[in-house]
Amino acid sequence: MDWYMMNCELLATCSALGYLEGDVYHREPDCLESVKDLIRYLRHEDETRDVRQQLGAAQILQNDLLPILVQYPQDKALFDAVIRLMVNLTQPALLCFGKVPSDAASRHYFLQVLSYLQAYKEAFASEKVFVVLSEKLYNLLQLDWEQRQEEDTLLIERILLLVRNVLHVPPDPTEEQGVDGDASVHDRVLWALHISGMDDLLKFLASAQVEQQWALHVLEIISLMFRDQSPEELAALGQGTAGAEHGEDTRELESLRQRELAEKRARALQRPSRHSRFGGSYVLQGFKSIGDRDVVFHKGLHNLKTYTHDLGKEPQRVPRHRQAAPESEPSRRSARNVRLFLRHFCQDFLEGCYNRLMLLVKDQLVREKAQQHDETYYLWATAFFMAFNRCRGFRPELVSETVGVRAFHFIEQNLTTYYEMALMDKKEATTWARRMHLALKAYQELLRTVQEMDRSPEQAVRDSSQVIKSNIFYLMEYRELFLALFRKFDETKQPRSFLRDLVETAHLFLRMLERFCRGRANLVVQSKRVRRKKKPRAPAPPAPPSAAELEQLWEGLAPQLQACLEGEVPLPEDVVPFDAASETPVEEQRAEALLRIQECLRDSRVPQALRLLRSARDVWPEGDVFGAADAGPPEETQLLREILVAPLPRHAPEEPEEEEEEDEEEEEQTVQVSEKEFNFLDYLKRFACAPVVRALVLLLRGYAQNSPRTNHCAARLLHRLARDLRMEPLLFQLSLFALFHRLLSDPAAAAHQELVALAKFILGKFFALAATNKKAFVELLFWKSPAIVCEMTKGYSSLQEGEGTTRSRVSPWTPQEEQELQELYWKYKEVEGGDIIAAILAHLPPPGRTRRQVVKQLVRMGLASSAKDFQQERKGTRIVLWTQEQEEELTRLFEEFQGSDDVLGNIMKHLTARRSRARVVEKLLGLGLVAERKELFKKRRRKGHGHGPGPGQAAVSVPAVPAQDSSGEDEDSEEEEEEDEDEAEEGPMEEHWVPEEGAGQDLAQHLHQEGLAGPLRWLETCLRRVAGDREEDGVSHPVPLVPLTEENEDAMEDRRFRTLLRQLGLRPPASEQESFWRIPAALTPQQLRRAAASIARHGHDPSGSPQDPPEPPGCPQDPAPAEPLPAGLGSDSESEEPVPVPIPVPSPVQPRTKRRRELASEDEDEDGGSSGTEPAPAAPCSEEDEEDEDPQPRGRRKRIRCLEEEEEEEEEDEG
């Protein structure tokens, strides 16, 4: 359709507006009605926006609406209607179409509307238009709120929306191709806005108390005003000469000049002294052509270096879904007068409006009064104005509203939300990535502001920065944020600028965290762990009674049955054996009737059983299943006895089974929050993974276009991974080496000395390793993990033979064991319906192997292709059956060890078939060998009191310690843990149990010999101190045992140490609400001193002294004592400066953060072994890295950590 051929009605309406004669516009009498008609036409346009395109093609806004606006501002009705129409015409194209259309026709319409908008913006670059708008807005703002009508409020909002729409129009790259410093259309609009005084009105709206409702409108307009500006360049404007302002351009030109001179010198060396008339032909030995022969080169030798097989080929086209994400609109340098006006605007806005406006916007965002995604303007303003303030003298009071823990939390929350939405909403991933970039830049500027606060000469400002850092470094969400962003970086969705800001922010965070950790020996941070616990299973059906039990039951039922047969006991009349309305077939109902009779007999309900038998005989007389029709009392008695002892099949209904399986599949996820001691190198090891290195290499590919700051941050991160962690092989990758080759051959490499030093360091390490490891050249093709790094440096068999850190507890397979494993595999491979691994585990000799170890060994020996060949049956759906031989073996073992102290432990040691503790206990109960679980608990020996418990000395049971030869199956270890928990619930320590004198002496002696003398002294001190407190106060309360040192915490996780605590009468945590063991209130001071004496008798170290009593737990981030800084590995500065005088810091206030899903679990990374001890060159440094160290607070750090009990079998499997 030709939009220049307008609709007749639309053409008539536009003609009725008026006409322009010179500079004077003459309106028609029906001008107001025509404007309203145009508004009505726009309201009913179709999806192609035909009306909008026809009005744009006719230039109605340039030729009619703007002249009417300028010449008739006194006509209120007409002015209001024209403003409404222009707001509609200038609204963004994205709002008109919803999104950028994908089909060609709709996209053409979209681009056409966008071109009309760009023409509108050029028409608004007039001082006359903005003067009229400013005067009208000024007059409206002069009205008090009681004088302001609703029409006035709507007109204010429409004027602000019109300014917003005009500034929102993107530039036209084909029309605006000027160099930096020229005045673009956007600059001319800004200059007209400044001349008219509209910028002063915006500052008034941002600071006035009565104009709070326009806060978001003003912030949006301001963000569009500074869309093309850089805060650093604006802040530096006017602070130096013109040469200093264009320093970056000068450096870039110098780099290009050096590259050009180097190319000229290379060409001069290649060019011969005289021209050769004969080019010649050469054979390049070792350079194969398409066939097996060497390449024949037909050009001059000076062209040899540039020869490749790719000459003459068309470059391969990259698919659209694999193309790199386009960069956002590049920042350009506006005209100098526009930049000066914007700089003054920033200064005035910071001094009078910023804190108040950001507070109002934040309140509207939190209360959800704003529109969707309006928080992006808040994030932009935070990053821009805080950067301007930092570069323009840094006055922290000007940005106090957006500096604090709440600001960090708000930005981190939005950043995590954008990150999750980018992973879920694949179609809009690019849009979410742009929002994520805004949040990342705001987060980076917050960190830089806190860094500037550390340099402040004011003590209060430095103290505030210490509190902020204590909080953000304590919480796990802030530490895991960068790891998650690195791992999920996608260059097809996120632009290169996002990666640049991510690397710079991660470098800044690591540097601040490293300096915060210096001098703090016991830095405690929060740790969260998601534990998945399956819902409890439904109670298992009771085991069928044995034949002896049924005979005994029948003897008890016989008299009652005789009474019923003789009529002494009346029979019930409401027993019905058959349901005619049921969908169950008649034959199945007959079988159910037999089961009901058997259940009645086993429940001693003889009258119901007899009535049911006689009723069923009437319903099913055929076959004499329920007896003959003329059966007498003897026949009925014999029939009931046969039904009682008959092994009738019991089929559970299908629906309950499915529900039970669904319940077992559902898992309860609980987030356990605990505290742990922080180690910076352990945290840095989390970055030693392929996604981080791949992202850094991708960023360094454009080192020539990167800023020196970006190249320094990327090189510093690589240097941390290579030198600080001693993981140089992590960077042995072919793509990185190709980058090094391009860098070292670059004529302008002198401008990148830091990258050159890193390249030489890594290449030297590689060739040193290649001299001993010939496979290093093949390893260049693959990205590496810490485990592979350990194998490359220590040998490829180190992890398999138990020499590495991750396999230190796994004993190697001997040739005899491998031969036996192979024989067992071929023996049980052909068995149908059985688990091969379970059968192998049952017949493997000690030492016991886990299921995972056996599967890996089978794959390593080539007997299986992968671990998927041994899919384990889902836990909970298969019934583990006991054979008759296994039951006899279990009975024999129980009778053999029945009198021992640890019945269950001895049975587990000598069982031939590997079974979990839960299965063994369940079978012992089913066989009737024990009446309750407590009989299987490990019994405590009493020294000096005979062989058995005396009067009043009840043997107290404690959970049995599992044998060292644990079960080989992974699921068994889980069931054993559940079983231990059940035993702890069923057999808790009695509150009023009295420990005897000398209790725990043997165990204390063993613990002392194994190096637990320190925890024993700590326990003795606690007992004596509680005894003294109870004597002084006269009141007894349960006192928790809080371990404050790493040694005591490890002891509290030791099974034998906990057994000692039980022997002394101490109580374990009773529920999930408790985390620590407690000294019961029932223990008297004399009993506590007696318990302490029993420990001290064999537990004291002759050369030691009692440990100081523990102090009450404090805040996790209490200031720590200042200590001399350790020699850092690859520090950011060349010389270490002395540590300033420590200053006390108030304890930080923890923010109330919302629990979010964990981005990256701490347990998913593999720990890599260290490699190499050869000294490396000094760490790369920059001027900004040479800063004063953080002032270290003093005081003793305390911590409280929740005890987590893990099975030894699980630890071995994880290893």
mmCIF file with all atom_site columns, C-alpha atoms in Angstrom, residues 394-533:
data_model
loop_
_atom_site.group_PDB
_atom_site.id
_atom_site.type_symbol
_atom_site.label_atom_id
_atom_site.label_alt_id
_atom_site.label_comp_id
_atom_site.label_asym_id
_atom_site.label_entity_id
_atom_site.label_seq_id
_atom_site.pdbx_PDB_ins_code
_atom_site.Cartn_x
_atom_site.Cartn_y
_atom_site.Cartn_z
_atom_site.occupancy
_atom_site.B_iso_or_equiv
_atom_site.pdbx_formal_charge
_atom_site.auth_seq_id
_atom_site.auth_comp_id
_atom_site.auth_asym_id
_atom_site.auth_atom_id
_atom_site.pdbx_PDB_model_num
ATOM 1   C CA . PHE A 1 394 ? 33.813 11.444  45.855 1.00 0.00 ? 394 PHE A CA 1
ATOM 2   C CA . ARG A 1 395 ? 31.478 12.838  48.477 1.00 0.00 ? 395 ARG A CA 1
ATOM 3   C CA . PRO A 1 396 ? 29.817 9.795   50.071 1.00 0.00 ? 396 PRO A CA 1
ATOM 4   C CA . GLU A 1 397 ? 27.024 11.852  51.630 1.00 0.00 ? 397 GLU A CA 1
ATOM 5   C CA . LEU A 1 398 ? 25.672 12.679  48.148 1.00 0.00 ? 398 LEU A CA 1
ATOM 6   C CA . VAL A 1 399 ? 24.935 8.997   47.377 1.00 0.00 ? 399 VAL A CA 1
ATOM 7   C CA . SER A 1 400 ? 24.190 7.743   50.890 1.00 0.00 ? 400 SER A CA 1
ATOM 8   C CA . GLU A 1 401 ? 20.755 6.493   49.855 1.00 0.00 ? 401 GLU A CA 1
ATOM 9   C CA . THR A 1 402 ? 22.199 3.836   47.530 1.00 0.00 ? 402 THR A CA 1
ATOM 10  C CA . VAL A 1 403 ? 25.198 2.826   49.646 1.00 0.00 ? 403 VAL A CA 1
ATOM 11  C CA . GLY A 1 404 ? 24.525 0.121   52.203 1.00 0.00 ? 404 GLY A CA 1
ATOM 12  C CA . VAL A 1 405 ? 23.632 -3.477  52.746 1.00 0.00 ? 405 VAL A CA 1
ATOM 13  C CA . ARG A 1 406 ? 20.041 -2.931  51.597 1.00 0.00 ? 406 ARG A CA 1
ATOM 14  C CA . ALA A 1 407 ? 21.240 -1.539  48.285 1.00 0.00 ? 407 ALA A CA 1
ATOM 15  C CA . PHE A 1 408 ? 23.490 -4.582  47.804 1.00 0.00 ? 408 PHE A CA 1
ATOM 16  C CA . HIS A 1 409 ? 20.605 -6.874  48.628 1.00 0.00 ? 409 HIS A CA 1
ATOM 17  C CA . PHE A 1 410 ? 18.177 -5.134  46.255 1.00 0.00 ? 410 PHE A CA 1
ATOM 18  C CA . ILE A 1 411 ? 20.613 -5.248  43.340 1.00 0.00 ? 411 ILE A CA 1
ATOM 19  C CA . GLU A 1 412 ? 21.652 -8.842  44.038 1.00 0.00 ? 412 GLU A CA 1
ATOM 20  C CA . GLN A 1 413 ? 18.003 -9.879  44.218 1.00 0.00 ? 413 GLN A CA 1
ATOM 21  C CA . ASN A 1 414 ? 17.211 -8.322  40.828 1.00 0.00 ? 414 ASN A CA 1
ATOM 22  C CA . LEU A 1 415 ? 20.408 -9.691  39.294 1.00 0.00 ? 415 LEU A CA 1
ATOM 23  C CA . THR A 1 416 ? 19.534 -13.203 40.444 1.00 0.00 ? 416 THR A CA 1
ATOM 24  C CA . THR A 1 417 ? 15.986 -12.810 39.136 1.00 0.00 ? 417 THR A CA 1
ATOM 25  C CA . TYR A 1 418 ? 17.214 -11.719 35.714 1.00 0.00 ? 418 TYR A CA 1
ATOM 26  C CA . TYR A 1 419 ? 19.705 -14.584 35.714 1.00 0.00 ? 419 TYR A CA 1
ATOM 27  C CA . GLU A 1 420 ? 17.004 -17.164 36.428 1.00 0.00 ? 420 GLU A CA 1
ATOM 28  C CA . MET A 1 421 ? 14.592 -15.680 33.884 1.00 0.00 ? 421 MET A CA 1
ATOM 29  C CA . ALA A 1 422 ? 17.290 -15.726 31.205 1.00 0.00 ? 422 ALA A CA 1
ATOM 30  C CA . LEU A 1 423 ? 17.676 -19.456 31.789 1.00 0.00 ? 423 LEU A CA 1
ATOM 31  C CA . MET A 1 424 ? 13.925 -20.147 31.718 1.00 0.00 ? 424 MET A CA 1
ATOM 32  C CA . ASP A 1 425 ? 12.627 -17.672 29.112 1.00 0.00 ? 425 ASP A CA 1
ATOM 33  C CA . LYS A 1 426 ? 14.740 -18.728 26.127 1.00 0.00 ? 426 LYS A CA 1
ATOM 34  C CA . LYS A 1 427 ? 12.885 -16.548 23.621 1.00 0.00 ? 427 LYS A CA 1
ATOM 35  C CA . GLU A 1 428 ? 13.520 -13.349 25.575 1.00 0.00 ? 428 GLU A CA 1
ATOM 36  C CA . ALA A 1 429 ? 16.957 -14.332 26.847 1.00 0.00 ? 429 ALA A CA 1
ATOM 37  C CA . THR A 1 430 ? 18.610 -11.369 25.083 1.00 0.00 ? 430 THR A CA 1
ATOM 38  C CA . THR A 1 431 ? 16.270 -8.896  26.789 1.00 0.00 ? 431 THR A CA 1
ATOM 39  C CA . TRP A 1 432 ? 16.870 -10.445 30.190 1.00 0.00 ? 432 TRP A CA 1
ATOM 40  C CA . ALA A 1 433 ? 20.611 -10.347 29.491 1.00 0.00 ? 433 ALA A CA 1
ATOM 41  C CA . ARG A 1 434 ? 20.437 -6.570  28.924 1.00 0.00 ? 434 ARG A CA 1
ATOM 42  C CA . ARG A 1 435 ? 18.646 -6.099  32.225 1.00 0.00 ? 435 ARG A CA 1
ATOM 43  C CA . MET A 1 436 ? 21.176 -8.357  33.897 1.00 0.00 ? 436 MET A CA 1
ATOM 44  C CA . HIS A 1 437 ? 23.926 -6.163  32.493 1.00 0.00 ? 437 HIS A CA 1
ATOM 45  C CA . LEU A 1 438 ? 22.364 -3.066  34.071 1.00 0.00 ? 438 LEU A CA 1
ATOM 46  C CA . ALA A 1 439 ? 22.196 -4.793  37.443 1.00 0.00 ? 439 ALA A CA 1
ATOM 47  C CA . LEU A 1 440 ? 25.791 -5.982  37.124 1.00 0.00 ? 440 LEU A CA 1
ATOM 48  C CA . LYS A 1 441 ? 27.034 -2.465  36.391 1.00 0.00 ? 441 LYS A CA 1
ATOM 49  C CA . ALA A 1 442 ? 25.159 -1.157  39.424 1.00 0.00 ? 442 ALA A CA 1
ATOM 50  C CA . TYR A 1 443 ? 26.685 -3.902  41.572 1.00 0.00 ? 443 TYR A CA 1
ATOM 51  C CA . GLN A 1 444 ? 30.150 -3.064  40.253 1.00 0.00 ? 444 GLN A CA 1
ATOM 52  C CA . GLU A 1 445 ? 29.694 0.613   41.085 1.00 0.00 ? 445 GLU A CA 1
ATOM 53  C CA . LEU A 1 446 ? 28.585 -0.247  44.607 1.00 0.00 ? 446 LEU A CA 1
ATOM 54  C CA . LEU A 1 447 ? 31.782 -2.224  45.130 1.00 0.00 ? 447 LEU A CA 1
ATOM 55  C CA . ARG A 1 448 ? 33.886 0.625   43.761 1.00 0.00 ? 448 ARG A CA 1
ATOM 56  C CA . THR A 1 449 ? 32.149 3.086   46.059 1.00 0.00 ? 449 THR A CA 1
ATOM 57  C CA . VAL A 1 450 ? 32.849 0.890   49.080 1.00 0.00 ? 450 VAL A CA 1
ATOM 58  C CA . GLN A 1 451 ? 36.461 0.692   47.935 1.00 0.00 ? 451 GLN A CA 1
ATOM 59  C CA . GLU A 1 452 ? 36.624 4.489   47.782 1.00 0.00 ? 452 GLU A CA 1
ATOM 60  C CA . MET A 1 453 ? 35.160 4.670   51.278 1.00 0.00 ? 453 MET A CA 1
ATOM 61  C CA . ASP A 1 454 ? 38.153 2.694   52.555 1.00 0.00 ? 454 ASP A CA 1
ATOM 62  C CA . ARG A 1 455 ? 40.417 5.496   51.335 1.00 0.00 ? 455 ARG A CA 1
ATOM 63  C CA . SER A 1 456 ? 38.367 8.248   52.947 1.00 0.00 ? 456 SER A CA 1
ATOM 64  C CA . PRO A 1 457 ? 40.204 10.380  55.534 1.00 0.00 ? 457 PRO A CA 1
ATOM 65  C CA . GLU A 1 458 ? 37.122 10.272  57.791 1.00 0.00 ? 458 GLU A CA 1
ATOM 66  C CA . GLN A 1 459 ? 37.091 7.489   60.354 1.00 0.00 ? 459 GLN A CA 1
ATOM 67  C CA . ALA A 1 460 ? 33.290 7.125   60.329 1.00 0.00 ? 460 ALA A CA 1
ATOM 68  C CA . VAL A 1 461 ? 33.277 6.517   56.580 1.00 0.00 ? 461 VAL A CA 1
ATOM 69  C CA . ARG A 1 462 ? 35.964 3.846   56.856 1.00 0.00 ? 462 ARG A CA 1
ATOM 70  C CA . ASP A 1 463 ? 34.068 2.167   59.696 1.00 0.00 ? 463 ASP A CA 1
ATOM 71  C CA . SER A 1 464 ? 30.913 2.107   57.583 1.00 0.00 ? 464 SER A CA 1
ATOM 72  C CA . SER A 1 465 ? 32.779 0.449   54.735 1.00 0.00 ? 465 SER A CA 1
ATOM 73  C CA . GLN A 1 466 ? 34.065 -2.223  57.137 1.00 0.00 ? 466 GLN A CA 1
ATOM 74  C CA . VAL A 1 467 ? 30.506 -2.975  58.277 1.00 0.00 ? 467 VAL A CA 1
ATOM 75  C CA . ILE A 1 468 ? 29.261 -3.227  54.690 1.00 0.00 ? 468 ILE A CA 1
ATOM 76  C CA . LYS A 1 469 ? 32.096 -5.549  53.681 1.00 0.00 ? 469 LYS A CA 1
ATOM 77  C CA . SER A 1 470 ? 31.554 -7.725  56.757 1.00 0.00 ? 470 SER A CA 1
ATOM 78  C CA . ASN A 1 471 ? 27.955 -8.274  55.726 1.00 0.00 ? 471 ASN A CA 1
ATOM 79  C CA . ILE A 1 472 ? 28.433 -8.883  52.021 1.00 0.00 ? 472 ILE A CA 1
ATOM 80  C CA . PHE A 1 473 ? 31.406 -11.196 52.549 1.00 0.00 ? 473 PHE A CA 1
ATOM 81  C CA . TYR A 1 474 ? 29.550 -13.097 55.270 1.00 0.00 ? 474 TYR A CA 1
ATOM 82  C CA . LEU A 1 475 ? 26.502 -14.019 53.184 1.00 0.00 ? 475 LEU A CA 1
ATOM 83  C CA . MET A 1 476 ? 26.812 -16.867 50.736 1.00 0.00 ? 476 MET A CA 1
ATOM 84  C CA . GLU A 1 477 ? 24.652 -15.306 48.008 1.00 0.00 ? 477 GLU A CA 1
ATOM 85  C CA . TYR A 1 478 ? 27.162 -12.559 47.273 1.00 0.00 ? 478 TYR A CA 1
ATOM 86  C CA . ARG A 1 479 ? 30.097 -14.971 47.082 1.00 0.00 ? 479 ARG A CA 1
ATOM 87  C CA . GLU A 1 480 ? 28.359 -17.434 44.762 1.00 0.00 ? 480 GLU A CA 1
ATOM 88  C CA . LEU A 1 481 ? 27.007 -14.776 42.399 1.00 0.00 ? 481 LEU A CA 1
ATOM 89  C CA . PHE A 1 482 ? 30.059 -14.440 40.143 1.00 0.00 ? 482 PHE A CA 1
ATOM 90  C CA . LEU A 1 483 ? 30.585 -18.199 39.889 1.00 0.00 ? 483 LEU A CA 1
ATOM 91  C CA . ALA A 1 484 ? 27.036 -18.637 38.644 1.00 0.00 ? 484 ALA A CA 1
ATOM 92  C CA . LEU A 1 485 ? 27.368 -15.810 36.106 1.00 0.00 ? 485 LEU A CA 1
ATOM 93  C CA . PHE A 1 486 ? 30.636 -17.213 34.775 1.00 0.00 ? 486 PHE A CA 1
ATOM 94  C CA . ARG A 1 487 ? 29.271 -20.740 34.439 1.00 0.00 ? 487 ARG A CA 1
ATOM 95  C CA . LYS A 1 488 ? 26.128 -19.665 32.589 1.00 0.00 ? 488 LYS A CA 1
ATOM 96  C CA . PHE A 1 489 ? 27.716 -17.079 30.326 1.00 0.00 ? 489 PHE A CA 1
ATOM 97  C CA . ASP A 1 490 ? 26.466 -17.484 26.759 1.00 0.00 ? 490 ASP A CA 1
ATOM 98  C CA . GLU A 1 491 ? 28.063 -15.307 24.099 1.00 0.00 ? 491 GLU A CA 1
ATOM 99  C CA . THR A 1 492 ? 25.049 -15.760 21.822 1.00 0.00 ? 492 THR A CA 1
ATOM 100 C CA . LYS A 1 493 ? 22.750 -14.139 24.391 1.00 0.00 ? 493 LYS A CA 1
ATOM 101 C CA . GLN A 1 494 ? 25.067 -11.828 26.330 1.00 0.00 ? 494 GLN A CA 1
ATOM 102 C CA . PRO A 1 495 ? 27.262 -9.247  24.572 1.00 0.00 ? 495 PRO A CA 1
ATOM 103 C CA . ARG A 1 496 ? 31.004 -8.869  24.987 1.00 0.00 ? 496 ARG A CA 1
ATOM 104 C CA . SER A 1 497 ? 30.468 -5.757  27.118 1.00 0.00 ? 497 SER A CA 1
ATOM 105 C CA . PHE A 1 498 ? 28.660 -7.881  29.707 1.00 0.00 ? 498 PHE A CA 1
ATOM 106 C CA . LEU A 1 499 ? 31.638 -10.226 29.903 1.00 0.00 ? 499 LEU A CA 1
ATOM 107 C CA . ARG A 1 500 ? 33.965 -7.251  30.256 1.00 0.00 ? 500 ARG A CA 1
ATOM 108 C CA . ASP A 1 501 ? 32.008 -5.848  33.203 1.00 0.00 ? 501 ASP A CA 1
ATOM 109 C CA . LEU A 1 502 ? 31.705 -9.314  34.729 1.00 0.00 ? 502 LEU A CA 1
ATOM 110 C CA . VAL A 1 503 ? 35.470 -9.855  34.666 1.00 0.00 ? 503 VAL A CA 1
ATOM 111 C CA . GLU A 1 504 ? 36.189 -6.394  36.067 1.00 0.00 ? 504 GLU A CA 1
ATOM 112 C CA . THR A 1 505 ? 33.617 -6.828  38.853 1.00 0.00 ? 505 THR A CA 1
ATOM 113 C CA . ALA A 1 506 ? 34.869 -10.308 39.769 1.00 0.00 ? 506 ALA A CA 1
ATOM 114 C CA . HIS A 1 507 ? 38.447 -9.016  39.892 1.00 0.00 ? 507 HIS A CA 1
ATOM 115 C CA . LEU A 1 508 ? 37.391 -6.153  42.170 1.00 0.00 ? 508 LEU A CA 1
ATOM 116 C CA . PHE A 1 509 ? 35.400 -8.478  44.449 1.00 0.00 ? 509 PHE A CA 1
ATOM 117 C CA . LEU A 1 510 ? 38.274 -10.960 44.767 1.00 0.00 ? 510 LEU A CA 1
ATOM 118 C CA . ARG A 1 511 ? 40.763 -8.218  45.530 1.00 0.00 ? 511 ARG A CA 1
ATOM 119 C CA . MET A 1 512 ? 38.536 -6.694  48.228 1.00 0.00 ? 512 MET A CA 1
ATOM 120 C CA . LEU A 1 513 ? 37.817 -10.115 49.726 1.00 0.00 ? 513 LEU A CA 1
ATOM 121 C CA . GLU A 1 514 ? 41.512 -11.044 49.763 1.00 0.00 ? 514 GLU A CA 1
ATOM 122 C CA . ARG A 1 515 ? 42.462 -7.874  51.597 1.00 0.00 ? 515 ARG A CA 1
ATOM 123 C CA . PHE A 1 516 ? 39.575 -8.273  54.005 1.00 0.00 ? 516 PHE A CA 1
ATOM 124 C CA . CYS A 1 517 ? 40.822 -11.763 54.895 1.00 0.00 ? 517 CYS A CA 1
ATOM 125 C CA . ARG A 1 518 ? 44.362 -10.616 55.603 1.00 0.00 ? 518 ARG A CA 1
ATOM 126 C CA . GLY A 1 519 ? 45.025 -10.429 59.307 1.00 0.00 ? 519 GLY A CA 1
ATOM 127 C CA . ARG A 1 520 ? 41.784 -12.231 60.167 1.00 0.00 ? 520 ARG A CA 1
ATOM 128 C CA . ALA A 1 521 ? 42.803 -15.677 61.280 1.00 0.00 ? 521 ALA A CA 1
ATOM 129 C CA . ASN A 1 522 ? 39.270 -16.981 61.855 1.00 0.00 ? 522 ASN A CA 1
ATOM 130 C CA . LEU A 1 523 ? 36.968 -15.322 59.363 1.00 0.00 ? 523 LEU A CA 1
ATOM 131 C CA . VAL A 1 524 ? 33.557 -16.986 59.644 1.00 0.00 ? 524 VAL A CA 1
ATOM 132 C CA . VAL A 1 525 ? 31.049 -16.914 56.819 1.00 0.00 ? 525 VAL A CA 1
ATOM 133 C CA . GLN A 1 526 ? 27.598 -18.299 56.282 1.00 0.00 ? 526 GLN A CA 1
ATOM 134 C CA . SER A 1 527 ? 27.155 -21.550 54.413 1.00 0.00 ? 527 SER A CA 1
ATOM 135 C CA . LYS A 1 528 ? 23.920 -22.994 53.062 1.00 0.00 ? 528 LYS A CA 1
ATOM 136 C CA . ARG A 1 529 ? 23.388 -26.578 52.108 1.00 0.00 ? 529 ARG A CA 1
ATOM 137 C CA . VAL A 1 530 ? 20.313 -28.084 50.509 1.00 0.00 ? 530 VAL A CA 1
ATOM 138 C CA . ARG A 1 531 ? 19.572 -31.472 52.013 1.00 0.00 ? 531 ARG A CA 1
ATOM 139 C CA . ARG A 1 532 ? 17.130 -33.734 50.257 1.00 0.00 ? 532 ARG A CA 1
ATOM 140 C CA . LYS A 1 533 ? 15.410 -36.131 52.561 1.00 0.00 ? 533 LYS A CA 1
#
